mmCIF file of C-alpha atoms in Angstrom:
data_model
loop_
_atom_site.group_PDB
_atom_site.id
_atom_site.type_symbol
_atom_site.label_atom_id
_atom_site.label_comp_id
_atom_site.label_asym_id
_atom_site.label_seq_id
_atom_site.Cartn_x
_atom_site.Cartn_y
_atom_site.Cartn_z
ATOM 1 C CA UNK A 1117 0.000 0.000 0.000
ATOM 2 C CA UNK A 1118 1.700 3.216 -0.919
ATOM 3 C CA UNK A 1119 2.127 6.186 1.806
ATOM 4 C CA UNK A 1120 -0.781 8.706 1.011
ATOM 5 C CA UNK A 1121 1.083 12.424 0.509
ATOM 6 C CA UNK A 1122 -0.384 15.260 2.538
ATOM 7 C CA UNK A 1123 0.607 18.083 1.421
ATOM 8 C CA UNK A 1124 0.310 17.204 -2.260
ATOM 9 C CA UNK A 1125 -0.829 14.839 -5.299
ATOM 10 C CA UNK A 1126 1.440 12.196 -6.559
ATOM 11 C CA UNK A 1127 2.881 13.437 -10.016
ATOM 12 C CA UNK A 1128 4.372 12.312 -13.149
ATOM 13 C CA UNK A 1129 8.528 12.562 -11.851
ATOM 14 C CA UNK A 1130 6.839 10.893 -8.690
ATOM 15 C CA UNK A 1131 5.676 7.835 -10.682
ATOM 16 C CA UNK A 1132 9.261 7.744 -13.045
ATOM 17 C CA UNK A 1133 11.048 8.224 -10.073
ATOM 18 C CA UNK A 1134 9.982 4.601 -8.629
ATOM 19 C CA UNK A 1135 11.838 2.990 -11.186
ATOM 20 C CA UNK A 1136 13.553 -0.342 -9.446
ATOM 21 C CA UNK A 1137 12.004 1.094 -6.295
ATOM 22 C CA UNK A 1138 8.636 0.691 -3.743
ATOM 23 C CA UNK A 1139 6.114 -1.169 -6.510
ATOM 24 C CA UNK A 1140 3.487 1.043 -8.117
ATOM 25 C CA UNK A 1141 -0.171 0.265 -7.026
ATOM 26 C CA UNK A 1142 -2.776 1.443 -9.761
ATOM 27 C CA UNK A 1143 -6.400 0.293 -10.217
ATOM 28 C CA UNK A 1144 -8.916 2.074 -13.077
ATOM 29 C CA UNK A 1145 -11.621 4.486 -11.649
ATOM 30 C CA UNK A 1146 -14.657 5.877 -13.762
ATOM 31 C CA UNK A 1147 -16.503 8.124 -10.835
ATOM 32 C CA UNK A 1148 -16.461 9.885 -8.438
ATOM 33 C CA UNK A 1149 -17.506 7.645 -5.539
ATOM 34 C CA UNK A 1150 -14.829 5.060 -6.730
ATOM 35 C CA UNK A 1151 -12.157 7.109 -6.961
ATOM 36 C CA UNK A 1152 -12.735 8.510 -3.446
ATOM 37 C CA UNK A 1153 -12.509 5.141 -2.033
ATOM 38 C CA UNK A 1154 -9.361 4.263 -4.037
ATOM 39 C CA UNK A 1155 -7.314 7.284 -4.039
ATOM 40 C CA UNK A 1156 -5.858 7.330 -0.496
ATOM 41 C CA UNK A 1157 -4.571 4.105 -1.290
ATOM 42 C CA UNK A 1158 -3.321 3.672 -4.907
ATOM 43 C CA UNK A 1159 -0.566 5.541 -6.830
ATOM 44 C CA UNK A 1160 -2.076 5.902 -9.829
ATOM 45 C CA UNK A 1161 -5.716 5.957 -11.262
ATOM 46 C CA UNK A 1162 -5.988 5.273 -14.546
ATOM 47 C CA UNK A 1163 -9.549 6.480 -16.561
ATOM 48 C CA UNK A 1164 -9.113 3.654 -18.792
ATOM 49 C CA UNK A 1165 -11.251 2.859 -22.023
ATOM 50 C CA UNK A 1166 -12.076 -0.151 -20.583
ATOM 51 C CA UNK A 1167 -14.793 1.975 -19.409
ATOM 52 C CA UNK A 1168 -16.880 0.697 -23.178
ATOM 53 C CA UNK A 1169 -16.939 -2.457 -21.584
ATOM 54 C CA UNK A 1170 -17.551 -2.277 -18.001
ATOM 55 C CA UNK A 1171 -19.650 0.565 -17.734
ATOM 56 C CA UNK A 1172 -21.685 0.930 -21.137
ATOM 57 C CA UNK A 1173 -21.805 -2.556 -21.844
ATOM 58 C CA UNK A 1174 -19.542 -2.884 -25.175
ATOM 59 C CA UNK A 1175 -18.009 -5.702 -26.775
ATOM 60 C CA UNK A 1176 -14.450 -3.325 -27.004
ATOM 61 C CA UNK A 1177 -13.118 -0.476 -26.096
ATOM 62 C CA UNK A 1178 -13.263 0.859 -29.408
ATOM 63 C CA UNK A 1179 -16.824 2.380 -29.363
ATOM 64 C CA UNK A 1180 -16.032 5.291 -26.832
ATOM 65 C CA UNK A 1181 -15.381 8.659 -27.386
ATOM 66 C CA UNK A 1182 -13.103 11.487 -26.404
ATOM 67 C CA UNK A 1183 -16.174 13.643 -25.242
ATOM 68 C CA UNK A 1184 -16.469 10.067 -22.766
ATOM 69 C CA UNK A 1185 -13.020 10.131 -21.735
ATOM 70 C CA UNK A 1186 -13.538 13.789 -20.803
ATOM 71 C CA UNK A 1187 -16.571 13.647 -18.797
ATOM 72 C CA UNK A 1188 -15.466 10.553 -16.559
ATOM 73 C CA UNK A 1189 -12.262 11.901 -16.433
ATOM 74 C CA UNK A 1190 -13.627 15.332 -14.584
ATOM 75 C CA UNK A 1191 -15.418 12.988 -12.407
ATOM 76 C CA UNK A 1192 -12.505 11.207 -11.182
ATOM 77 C CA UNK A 1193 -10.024 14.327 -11.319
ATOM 78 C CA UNK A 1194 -12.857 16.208 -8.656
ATOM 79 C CA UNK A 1195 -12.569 13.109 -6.212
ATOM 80 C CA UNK A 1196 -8.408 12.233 -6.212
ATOM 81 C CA UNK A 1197 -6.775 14.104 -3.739
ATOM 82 C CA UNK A 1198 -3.900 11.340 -3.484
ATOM 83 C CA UNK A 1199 -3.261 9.721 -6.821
ATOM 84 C CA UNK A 1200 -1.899 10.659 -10.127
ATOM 85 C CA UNK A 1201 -4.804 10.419 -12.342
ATOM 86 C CA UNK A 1202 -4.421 9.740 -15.944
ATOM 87 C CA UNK A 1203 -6.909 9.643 -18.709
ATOM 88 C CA UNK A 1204 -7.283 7.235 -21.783
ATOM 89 C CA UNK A 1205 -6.854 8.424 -25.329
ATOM 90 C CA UNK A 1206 -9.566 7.137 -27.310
ATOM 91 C CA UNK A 1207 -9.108 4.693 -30.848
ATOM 92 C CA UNK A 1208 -9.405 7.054 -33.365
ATOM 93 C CA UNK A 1209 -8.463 10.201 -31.652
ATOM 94 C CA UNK A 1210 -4.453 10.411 -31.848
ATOM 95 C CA UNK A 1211 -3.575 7.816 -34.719
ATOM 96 C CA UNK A 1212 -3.868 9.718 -37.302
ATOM 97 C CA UNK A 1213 -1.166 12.425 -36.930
ATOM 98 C CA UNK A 1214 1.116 13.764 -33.635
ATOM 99 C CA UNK A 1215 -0.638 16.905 -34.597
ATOM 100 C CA UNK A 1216 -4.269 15.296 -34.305
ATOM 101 C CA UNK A 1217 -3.171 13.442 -30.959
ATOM 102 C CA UNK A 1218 -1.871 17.070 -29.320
ATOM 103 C CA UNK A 1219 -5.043 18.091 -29.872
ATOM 104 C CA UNK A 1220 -6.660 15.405 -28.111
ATOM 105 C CA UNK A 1221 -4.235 15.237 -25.133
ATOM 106 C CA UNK A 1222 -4.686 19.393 -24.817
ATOM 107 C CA UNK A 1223 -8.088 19.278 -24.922
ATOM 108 C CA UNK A 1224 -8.064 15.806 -22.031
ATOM 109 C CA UNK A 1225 -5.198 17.701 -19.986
ATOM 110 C CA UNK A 1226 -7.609 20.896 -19.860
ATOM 111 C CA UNK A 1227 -10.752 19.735 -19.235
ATOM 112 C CA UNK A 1228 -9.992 17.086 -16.892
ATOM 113 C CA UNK A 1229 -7.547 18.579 -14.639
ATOM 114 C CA UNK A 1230 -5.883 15.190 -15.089
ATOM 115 C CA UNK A 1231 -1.925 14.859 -14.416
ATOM 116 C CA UNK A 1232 -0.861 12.369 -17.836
ATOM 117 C CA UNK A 1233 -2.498 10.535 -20.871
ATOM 118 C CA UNK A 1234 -2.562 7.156 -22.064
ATOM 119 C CA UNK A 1235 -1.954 5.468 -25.798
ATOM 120 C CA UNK A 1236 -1.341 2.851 -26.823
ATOM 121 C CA UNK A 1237 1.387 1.370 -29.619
ATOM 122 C CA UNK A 1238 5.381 1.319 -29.992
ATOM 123 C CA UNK A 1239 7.232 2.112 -32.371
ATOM 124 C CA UNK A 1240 4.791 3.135 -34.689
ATOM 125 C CA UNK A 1241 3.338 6.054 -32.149
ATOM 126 C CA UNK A 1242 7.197 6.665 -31.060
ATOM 127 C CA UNK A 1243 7.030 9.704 -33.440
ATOM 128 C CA UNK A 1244 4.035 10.546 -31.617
ATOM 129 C CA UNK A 1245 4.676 10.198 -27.581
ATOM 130 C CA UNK A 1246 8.078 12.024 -28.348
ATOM 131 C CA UNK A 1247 5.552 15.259 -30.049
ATOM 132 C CA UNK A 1248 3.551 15.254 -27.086
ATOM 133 C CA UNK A 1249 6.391 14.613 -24.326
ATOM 134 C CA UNK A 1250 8.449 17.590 -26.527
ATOM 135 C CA UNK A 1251 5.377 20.050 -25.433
ATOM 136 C CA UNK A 1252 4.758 19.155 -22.130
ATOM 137 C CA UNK A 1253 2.372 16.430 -22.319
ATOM 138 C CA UNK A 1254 3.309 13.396 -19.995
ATOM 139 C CA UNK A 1255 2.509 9.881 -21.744
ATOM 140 C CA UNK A 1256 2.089 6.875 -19.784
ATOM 141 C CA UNK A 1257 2.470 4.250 -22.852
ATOM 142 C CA UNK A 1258 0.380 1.035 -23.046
ATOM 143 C CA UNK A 1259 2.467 -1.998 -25.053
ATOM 144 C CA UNK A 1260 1.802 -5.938 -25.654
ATOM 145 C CA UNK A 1261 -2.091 -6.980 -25.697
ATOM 146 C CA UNK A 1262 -3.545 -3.489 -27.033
ATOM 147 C CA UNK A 1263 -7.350 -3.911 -26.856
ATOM 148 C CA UNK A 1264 -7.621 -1.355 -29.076
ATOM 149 C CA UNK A 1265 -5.718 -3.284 -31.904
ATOM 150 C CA UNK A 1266 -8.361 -6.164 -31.251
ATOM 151 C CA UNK A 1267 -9.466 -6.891 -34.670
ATOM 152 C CA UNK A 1268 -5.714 -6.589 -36.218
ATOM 153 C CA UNK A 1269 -4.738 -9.082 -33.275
ATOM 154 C CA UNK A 1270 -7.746 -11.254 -34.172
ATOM 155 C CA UNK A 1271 -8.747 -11.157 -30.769
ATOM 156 C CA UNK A 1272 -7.659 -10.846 -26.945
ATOM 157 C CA UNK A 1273 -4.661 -13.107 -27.157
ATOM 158 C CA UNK A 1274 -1.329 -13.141 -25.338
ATOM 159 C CA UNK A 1275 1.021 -10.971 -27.727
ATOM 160 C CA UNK A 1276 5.113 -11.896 -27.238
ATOM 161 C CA UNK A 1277 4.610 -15.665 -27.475
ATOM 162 C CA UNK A 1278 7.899 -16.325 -29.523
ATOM 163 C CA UNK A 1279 11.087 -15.085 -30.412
ATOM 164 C CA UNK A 1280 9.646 -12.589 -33.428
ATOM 165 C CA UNK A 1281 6.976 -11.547 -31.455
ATOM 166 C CA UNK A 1282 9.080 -11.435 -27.978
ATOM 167 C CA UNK A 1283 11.683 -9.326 -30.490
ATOM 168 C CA UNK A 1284 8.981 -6.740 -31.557
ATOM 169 C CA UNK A 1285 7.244 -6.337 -27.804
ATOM 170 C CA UNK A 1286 11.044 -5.552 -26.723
ATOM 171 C CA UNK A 1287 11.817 -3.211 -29.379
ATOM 172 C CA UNK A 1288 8.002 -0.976 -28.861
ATOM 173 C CA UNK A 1289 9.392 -0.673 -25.286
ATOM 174 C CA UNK A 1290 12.919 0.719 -26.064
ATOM 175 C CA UNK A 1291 10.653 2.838 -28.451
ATOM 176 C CA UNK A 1292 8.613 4.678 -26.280
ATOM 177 C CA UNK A 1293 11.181 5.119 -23.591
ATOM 178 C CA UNK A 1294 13.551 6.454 -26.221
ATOM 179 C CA UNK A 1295 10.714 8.616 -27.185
ATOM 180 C CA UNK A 1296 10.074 10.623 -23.931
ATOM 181 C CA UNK A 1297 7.122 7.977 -22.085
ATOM 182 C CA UNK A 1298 7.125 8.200 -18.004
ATOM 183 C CA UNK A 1299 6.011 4.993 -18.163
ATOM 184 C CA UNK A 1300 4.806 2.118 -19.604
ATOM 185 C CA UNK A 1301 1.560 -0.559 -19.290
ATOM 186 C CA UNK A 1302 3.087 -4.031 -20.434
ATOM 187 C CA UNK A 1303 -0.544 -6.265 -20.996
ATOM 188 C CA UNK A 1304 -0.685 -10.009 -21.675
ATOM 189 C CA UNK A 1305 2.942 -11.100 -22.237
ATOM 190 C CA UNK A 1306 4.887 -14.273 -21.143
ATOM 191 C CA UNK A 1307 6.353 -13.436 -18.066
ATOM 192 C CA UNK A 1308 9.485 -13.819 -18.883
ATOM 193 C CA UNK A 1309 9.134 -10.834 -21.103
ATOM 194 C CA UNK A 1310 7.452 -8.827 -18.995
ATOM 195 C CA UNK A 1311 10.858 -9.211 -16.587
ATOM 196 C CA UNK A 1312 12.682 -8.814 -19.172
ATOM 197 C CA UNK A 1313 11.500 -5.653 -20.005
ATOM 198 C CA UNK A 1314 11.202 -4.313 -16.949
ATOM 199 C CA UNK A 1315 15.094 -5.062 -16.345
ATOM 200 C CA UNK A 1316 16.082 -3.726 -20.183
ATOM 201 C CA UNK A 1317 14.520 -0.629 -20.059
ATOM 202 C CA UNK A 1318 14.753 2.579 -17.401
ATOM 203 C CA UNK A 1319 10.971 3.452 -16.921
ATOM 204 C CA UNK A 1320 8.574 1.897 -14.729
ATOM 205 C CA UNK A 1321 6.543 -0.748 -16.184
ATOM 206 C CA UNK A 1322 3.125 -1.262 -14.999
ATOM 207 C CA UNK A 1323 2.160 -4.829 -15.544
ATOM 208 C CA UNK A 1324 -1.110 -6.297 -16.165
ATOM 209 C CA UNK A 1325 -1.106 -10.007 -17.080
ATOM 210 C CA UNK A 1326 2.710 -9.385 -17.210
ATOM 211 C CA UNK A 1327 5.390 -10.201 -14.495
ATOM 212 C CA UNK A 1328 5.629 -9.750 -10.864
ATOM 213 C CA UNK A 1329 8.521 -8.052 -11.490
ATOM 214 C CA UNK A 1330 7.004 -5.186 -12.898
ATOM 215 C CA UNK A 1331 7.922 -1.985 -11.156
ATOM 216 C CA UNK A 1332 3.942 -1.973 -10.413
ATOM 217 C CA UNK A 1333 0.979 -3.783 -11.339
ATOM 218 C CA UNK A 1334 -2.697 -2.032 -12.506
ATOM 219 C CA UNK A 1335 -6.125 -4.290 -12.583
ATOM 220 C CA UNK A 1336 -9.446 -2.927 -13.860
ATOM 221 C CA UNK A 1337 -11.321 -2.326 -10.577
ATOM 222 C CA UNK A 1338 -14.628 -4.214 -10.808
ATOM 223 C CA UNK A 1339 -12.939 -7.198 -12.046
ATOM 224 C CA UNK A 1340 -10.979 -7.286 -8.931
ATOM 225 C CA UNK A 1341 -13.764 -6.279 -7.007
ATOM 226 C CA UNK A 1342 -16.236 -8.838 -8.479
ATOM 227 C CA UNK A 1343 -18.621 -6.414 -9.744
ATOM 228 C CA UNK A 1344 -17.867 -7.507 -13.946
ATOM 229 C CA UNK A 1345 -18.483 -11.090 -14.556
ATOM 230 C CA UNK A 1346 -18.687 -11.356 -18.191
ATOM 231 C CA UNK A 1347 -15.162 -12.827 -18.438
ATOM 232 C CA UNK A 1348 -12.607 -12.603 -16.084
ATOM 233 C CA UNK A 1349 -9.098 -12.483 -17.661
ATOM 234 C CA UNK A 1350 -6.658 -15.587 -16.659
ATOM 235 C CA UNK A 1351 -4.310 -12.288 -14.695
ATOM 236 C CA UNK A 1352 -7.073 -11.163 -12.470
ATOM 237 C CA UNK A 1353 -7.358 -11.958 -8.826
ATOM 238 C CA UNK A 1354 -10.360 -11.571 -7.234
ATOM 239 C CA UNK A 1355 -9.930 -9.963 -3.886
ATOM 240 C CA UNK A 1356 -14.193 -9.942 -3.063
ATOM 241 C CA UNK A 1357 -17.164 -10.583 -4.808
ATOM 242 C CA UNK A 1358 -19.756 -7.891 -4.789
ATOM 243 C CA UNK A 1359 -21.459 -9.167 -7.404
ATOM 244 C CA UNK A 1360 -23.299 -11.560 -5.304
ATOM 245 C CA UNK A 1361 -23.387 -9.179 -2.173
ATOM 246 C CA UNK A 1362 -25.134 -6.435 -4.245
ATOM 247 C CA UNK A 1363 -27.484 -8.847 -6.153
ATOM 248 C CA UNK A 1364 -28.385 -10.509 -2.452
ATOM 249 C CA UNK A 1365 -28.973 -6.987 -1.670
ATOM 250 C CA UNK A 1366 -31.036 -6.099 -4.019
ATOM 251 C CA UNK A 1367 -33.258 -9.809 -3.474
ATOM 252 C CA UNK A 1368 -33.685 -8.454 -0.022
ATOM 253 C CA UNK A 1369 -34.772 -4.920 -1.121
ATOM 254 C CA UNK A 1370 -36.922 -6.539 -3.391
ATOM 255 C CA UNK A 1371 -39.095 -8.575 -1.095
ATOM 256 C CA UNK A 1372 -39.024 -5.892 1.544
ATOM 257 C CA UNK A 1373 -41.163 -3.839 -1.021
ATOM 258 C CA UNK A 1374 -43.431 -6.579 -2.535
ATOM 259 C CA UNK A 1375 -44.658 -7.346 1.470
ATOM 260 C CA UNK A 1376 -44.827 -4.122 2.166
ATOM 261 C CA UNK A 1377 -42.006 -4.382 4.817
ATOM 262 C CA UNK A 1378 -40.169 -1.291 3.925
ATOM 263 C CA UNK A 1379 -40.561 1.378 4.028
ATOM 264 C CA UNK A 1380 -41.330 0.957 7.725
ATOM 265 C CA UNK A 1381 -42.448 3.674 9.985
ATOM 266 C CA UNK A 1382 -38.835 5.147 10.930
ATOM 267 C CA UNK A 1383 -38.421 5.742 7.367
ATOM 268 C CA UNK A 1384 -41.403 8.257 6.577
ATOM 269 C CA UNK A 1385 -41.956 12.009 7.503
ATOM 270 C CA UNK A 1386 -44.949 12.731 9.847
ATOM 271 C CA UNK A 1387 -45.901 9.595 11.312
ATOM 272 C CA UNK A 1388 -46.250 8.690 14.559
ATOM 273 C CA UNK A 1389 -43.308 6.872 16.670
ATOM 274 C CA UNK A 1390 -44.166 3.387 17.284
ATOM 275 C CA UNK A 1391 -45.718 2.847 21.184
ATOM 276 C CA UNK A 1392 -42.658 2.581 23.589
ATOM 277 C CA UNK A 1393 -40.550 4.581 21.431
ATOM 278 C CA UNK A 1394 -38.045 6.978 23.403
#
């Protein structure tokens, strides 16, 4: 459990500077009720695109927007007192051009009130990260299983698996660091790789369905809460399961109401306290 910081946020040199050092704790946050619970005890939130999935229901990440980003972004930005927060960049909203992504990143940074942003890709978005890192705009890469390369990866499928592929997860890594990134999500590698990254390379990895050895780990926070049960990844622990608690709940809510048990007379205005009452 990190140290919560009193007299200010954690920031982007705090996160590079834990390199090799104390492991980073991150988990995902999409409100503001979450991310008050989580913040005085992660490093990092992360308003990740998983958001399509977990929140609106999508098959992929690829259906949300930047105006979506933005909005649950603010949300989690007005409740993190501790963390650094950092926002996802959308598909389709920094691919295109450095120029298109510095728009999007500008527009996230100012809106949000958010401390980083988040793509994904090596060395094909190296020319990219090092644009936005040249003008101020920290970059917390994502590399390995990029769910928003789905349909070129023909699915979600462990990327690195082999010497060619191990060879081209390596060299996005050295990419990106070269480039000017903080730090770096490594998703669904062997790992091996994922150590081997970690020890090749001089920014903090963040692993998820990588390697212990990461210099931190991140999981999406209702699949290690048990709230999203549509699949559960082969790298997520479950550490409860309120799922069940909140559908017993709402079973017991639900018959409470159909016999007329509640609401019972200590939960109306104007009516009379029960005989014996204090």
């Amino acid at each position: 459990m990190s140290t919560p910081t009193k007299d200010r946020p954690i920031g982007v040199p705090d996160i590079r500077a834990r390199k090799g050092g104390q492991p980073l704790v991150c988990l995902t946050a999409y409100t503001a009720p979450i991310a008050k619970l989580l913040d005085p005890h992660v490093d990092l939130l992360l308003v990740g695109d998983s958001l399509a999935m977990v929140v609106y229901g999508m098959d992929s990440t690829l259906g949300v927007s930047l105006d979506m980003m933005i909005a649950h972004g603010k949300a989690v930005t007005r409740s993190a007192r501790h963390a650094c927060v950092v926002v996802d960049l959308p598909f389709g909203s920094y691919e295109e051009s450095p120029e298109q992504a510095y728009r999007a990143a500008a527009r996230v940074l100012a809106e949000t009130g958010c401390a980083a942003v988040k793509l994904e890709g090596g060395v094909a978005l190296a020319l990219t990260i090092r644009f936005l890192a040249e003008r101020n705009i920290p970059v917390l890469a994502h590399i390995g299983l990029t769910p928003q390369s789905v349909n070129a990866f023909g699915g979600f499928r462990v990327q690195g698996r082999g010497e060619e592929e191990a060879a081209r997860v390596m060299a996005d890594a050295k990419a990106i660091e070269e480039a000017g990134a903080f730090a770096v999500v490594i998703e669904g590698v062997p790992e091996p790789l994922g150590r081997a990254i970690t020890e090749a390379i001089d920014i903090p990895t963040i692993g998820i369905g990588a390697s212990p050895a990461c210099d931190g780990q991140i999981l999406v926070t209702d699949d290690m809460l048990g709230l999203f049960s549509d699949f559960t990844p082969k790298f997520v622990k479950r550490f409860a399961s309120l799922g069940a608690s909140v559908e017993q709940a709402v079973q017991s809510y639900a018959a409470e109401v159909t016999a007329r048990r509640f609401p019972g007379p200590e939960h109306c205005f104007g009516t009379a306290k029960p005989k014996g009452a204090a």
